[in-house]
PDB file of C-alpha atoms in Angstrom:
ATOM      1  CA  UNK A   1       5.942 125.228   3.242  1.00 50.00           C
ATOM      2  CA  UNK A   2       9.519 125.101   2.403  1.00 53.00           C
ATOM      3  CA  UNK A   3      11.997 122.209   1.175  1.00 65.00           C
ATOM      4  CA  UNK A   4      14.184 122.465   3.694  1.00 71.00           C
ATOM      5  CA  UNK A   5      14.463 119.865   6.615  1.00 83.00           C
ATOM      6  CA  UNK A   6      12.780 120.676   9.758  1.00 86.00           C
ATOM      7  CA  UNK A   7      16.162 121.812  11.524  1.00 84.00           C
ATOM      8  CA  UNK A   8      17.278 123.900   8.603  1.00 77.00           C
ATOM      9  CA  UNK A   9      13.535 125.940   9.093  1.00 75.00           C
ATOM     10  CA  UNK A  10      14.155 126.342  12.643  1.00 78.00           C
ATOM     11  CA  UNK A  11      17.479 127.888  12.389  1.00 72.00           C
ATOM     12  CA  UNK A  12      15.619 129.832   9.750  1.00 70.00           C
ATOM     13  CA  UNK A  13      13.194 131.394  12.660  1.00 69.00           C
ATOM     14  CA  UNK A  14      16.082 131.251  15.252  1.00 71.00           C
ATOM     15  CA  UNK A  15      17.858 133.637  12.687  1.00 73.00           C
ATOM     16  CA  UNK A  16      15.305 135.849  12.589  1.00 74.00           C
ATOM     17  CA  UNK A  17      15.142 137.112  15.689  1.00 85.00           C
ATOM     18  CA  UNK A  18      16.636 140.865  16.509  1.00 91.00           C
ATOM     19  CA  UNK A  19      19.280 141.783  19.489  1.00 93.00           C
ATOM     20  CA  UNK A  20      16.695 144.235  22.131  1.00 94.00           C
ATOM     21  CA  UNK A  21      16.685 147.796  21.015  1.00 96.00           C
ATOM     22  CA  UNK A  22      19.711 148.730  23.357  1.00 96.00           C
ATOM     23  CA  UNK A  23      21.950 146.278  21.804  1.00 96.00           C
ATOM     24  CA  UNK A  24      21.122 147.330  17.839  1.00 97.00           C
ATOM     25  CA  UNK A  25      22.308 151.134  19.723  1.00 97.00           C
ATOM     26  CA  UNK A  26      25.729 149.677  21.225  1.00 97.00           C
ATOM     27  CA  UNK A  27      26.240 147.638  18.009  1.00 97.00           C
ATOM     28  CA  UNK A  28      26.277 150.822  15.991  1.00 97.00           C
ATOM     29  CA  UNK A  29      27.747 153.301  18.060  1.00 97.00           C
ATOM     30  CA  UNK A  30      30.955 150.529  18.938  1.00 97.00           C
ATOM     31  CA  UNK A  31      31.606 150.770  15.075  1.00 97.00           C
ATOM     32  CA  UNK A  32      31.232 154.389  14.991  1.00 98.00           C
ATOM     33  CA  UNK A  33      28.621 154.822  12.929  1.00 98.00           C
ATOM     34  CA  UNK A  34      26.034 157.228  12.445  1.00 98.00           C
ATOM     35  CA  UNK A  35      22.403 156.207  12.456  1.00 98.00           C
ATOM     36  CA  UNK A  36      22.145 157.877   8.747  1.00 98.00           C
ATOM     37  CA  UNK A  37      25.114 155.235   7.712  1.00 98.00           C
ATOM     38  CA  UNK A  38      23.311 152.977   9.080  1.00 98.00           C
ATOM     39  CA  UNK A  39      19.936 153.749   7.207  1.00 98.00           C
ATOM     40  CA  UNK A  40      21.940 154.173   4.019  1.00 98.00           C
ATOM     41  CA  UNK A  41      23.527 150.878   4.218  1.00 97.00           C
ATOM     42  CA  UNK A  42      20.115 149.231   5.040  1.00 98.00           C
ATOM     43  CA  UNK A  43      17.958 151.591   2.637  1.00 98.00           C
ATOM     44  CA  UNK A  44      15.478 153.184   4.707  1.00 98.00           C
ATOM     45  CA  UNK A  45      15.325 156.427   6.023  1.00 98.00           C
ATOM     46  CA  UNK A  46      17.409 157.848   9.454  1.00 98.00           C
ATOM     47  CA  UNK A  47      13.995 157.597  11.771  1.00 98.00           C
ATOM     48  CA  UNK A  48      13.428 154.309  10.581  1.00 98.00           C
ATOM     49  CA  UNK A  49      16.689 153.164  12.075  1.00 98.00           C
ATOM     50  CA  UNK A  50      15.912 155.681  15.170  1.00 98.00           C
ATOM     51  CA  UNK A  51      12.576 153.797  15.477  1.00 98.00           C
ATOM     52  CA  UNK A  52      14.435 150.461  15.419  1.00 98.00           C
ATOM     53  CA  UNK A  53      17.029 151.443  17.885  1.00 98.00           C
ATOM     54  CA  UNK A  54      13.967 153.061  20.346  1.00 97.00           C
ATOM     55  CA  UNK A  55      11.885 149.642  19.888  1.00 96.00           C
ATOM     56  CA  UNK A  56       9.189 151.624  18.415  1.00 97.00           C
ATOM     57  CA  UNK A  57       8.751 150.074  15.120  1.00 96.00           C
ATOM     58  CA  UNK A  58      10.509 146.828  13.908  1.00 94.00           C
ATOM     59  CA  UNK A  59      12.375 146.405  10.326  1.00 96.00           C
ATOM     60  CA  UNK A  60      10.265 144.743   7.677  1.00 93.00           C
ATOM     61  CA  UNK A  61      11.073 142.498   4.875  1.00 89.00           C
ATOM     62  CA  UNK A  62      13.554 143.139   3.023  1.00 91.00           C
ATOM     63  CA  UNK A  63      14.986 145.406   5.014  1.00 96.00           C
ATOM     64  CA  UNK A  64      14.866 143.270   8.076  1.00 95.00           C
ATOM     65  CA  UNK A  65      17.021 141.032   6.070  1.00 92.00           C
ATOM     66  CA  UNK A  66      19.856 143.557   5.548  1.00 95.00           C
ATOM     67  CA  UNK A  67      20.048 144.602   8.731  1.00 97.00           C
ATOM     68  CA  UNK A  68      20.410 141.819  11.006  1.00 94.00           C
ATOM     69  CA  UNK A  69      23.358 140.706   8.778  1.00 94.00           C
ATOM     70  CA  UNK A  70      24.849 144.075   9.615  1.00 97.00           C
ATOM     71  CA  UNK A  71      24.198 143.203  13.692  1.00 96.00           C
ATOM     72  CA  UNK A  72      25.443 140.060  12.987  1.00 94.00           C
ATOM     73  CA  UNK A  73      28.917 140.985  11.367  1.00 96.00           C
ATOM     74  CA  UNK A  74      28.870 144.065  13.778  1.00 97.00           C
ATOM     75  CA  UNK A  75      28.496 141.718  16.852  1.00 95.00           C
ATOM     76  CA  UNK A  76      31.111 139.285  15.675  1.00 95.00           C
ATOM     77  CA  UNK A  77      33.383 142.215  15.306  1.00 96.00           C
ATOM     78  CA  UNK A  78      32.127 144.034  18.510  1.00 96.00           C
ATOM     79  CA  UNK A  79      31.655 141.230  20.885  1.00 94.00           C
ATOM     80  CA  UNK A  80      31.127 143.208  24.045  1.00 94.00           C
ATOM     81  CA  UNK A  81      28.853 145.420  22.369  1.00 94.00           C
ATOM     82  CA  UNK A  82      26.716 142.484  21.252  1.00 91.00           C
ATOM     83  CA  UNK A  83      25.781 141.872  25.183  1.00 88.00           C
ATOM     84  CA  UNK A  84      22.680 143.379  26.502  1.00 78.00           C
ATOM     85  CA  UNK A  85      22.856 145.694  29.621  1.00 67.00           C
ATOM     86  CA  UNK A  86      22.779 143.764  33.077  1.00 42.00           C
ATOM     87  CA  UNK A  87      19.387 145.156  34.318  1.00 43.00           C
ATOM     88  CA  UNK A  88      17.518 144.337  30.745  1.00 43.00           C
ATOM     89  CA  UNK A  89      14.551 142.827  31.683  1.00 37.00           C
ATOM     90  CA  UNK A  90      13.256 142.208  28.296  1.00 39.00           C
ATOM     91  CA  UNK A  91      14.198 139.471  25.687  1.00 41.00           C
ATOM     92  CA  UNK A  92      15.822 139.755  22.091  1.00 41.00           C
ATOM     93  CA  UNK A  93      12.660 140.986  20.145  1.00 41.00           C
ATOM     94  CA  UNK A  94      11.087 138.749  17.547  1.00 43.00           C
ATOM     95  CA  UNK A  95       8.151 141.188  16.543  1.00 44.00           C
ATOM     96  CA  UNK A  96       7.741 141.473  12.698  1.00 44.00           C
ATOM     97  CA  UNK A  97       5.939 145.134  12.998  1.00 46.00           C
ATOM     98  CA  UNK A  98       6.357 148.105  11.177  1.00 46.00           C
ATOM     99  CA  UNK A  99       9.215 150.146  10.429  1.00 53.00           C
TER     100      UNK A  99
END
């Protein structure tokens, strides 16, 4: 277990949770960028990020790392992008799977 306090390791798991697949989509496309800059940036390959984007497959460690702070500083820059669809039924995803 770590050192940190109890409230530092739960912001630690609340960080860690991914925007739905729709929302990683709008993020991207509101900055203009291409899935393959996206996948370059990150370091995988252009399906990965397809994958991602489809809610096929999830990022792994490290990439998972690399790109939620890209969805991050794309949502804080993209506000409006950063909110899901109306008729989403489903929640943020937290799945750790492959990808």
């Amino acid at each position: 277990m770590s050192d940190a306090n109890p409230l530092e390791r739960v912001d630690a798991l609340l960080d860690d949770v991914l925007p739905p697949p729709r929302v990683r989509q709008q993020l991207r496309v509101a900055a203009g960028l291409t899935q393959q800059e996206v996948a370059d940036a990150v370091g995988v390959k252009r399906l990965a990020v397809a994958r991602w984007e489809l809610g096929q497959t999830h990022p792994r460690r490290p990439h998972r790392a690399v790109y939620m702070h890209l969805l991050k500083r794309l949502a804080e820059r993209f506000p409006q992008a950063a909110e899901p669809d109306a008729d989403m039924l489903t929640p943020a995803s937290d799945s750790r799977g492959s990808g």
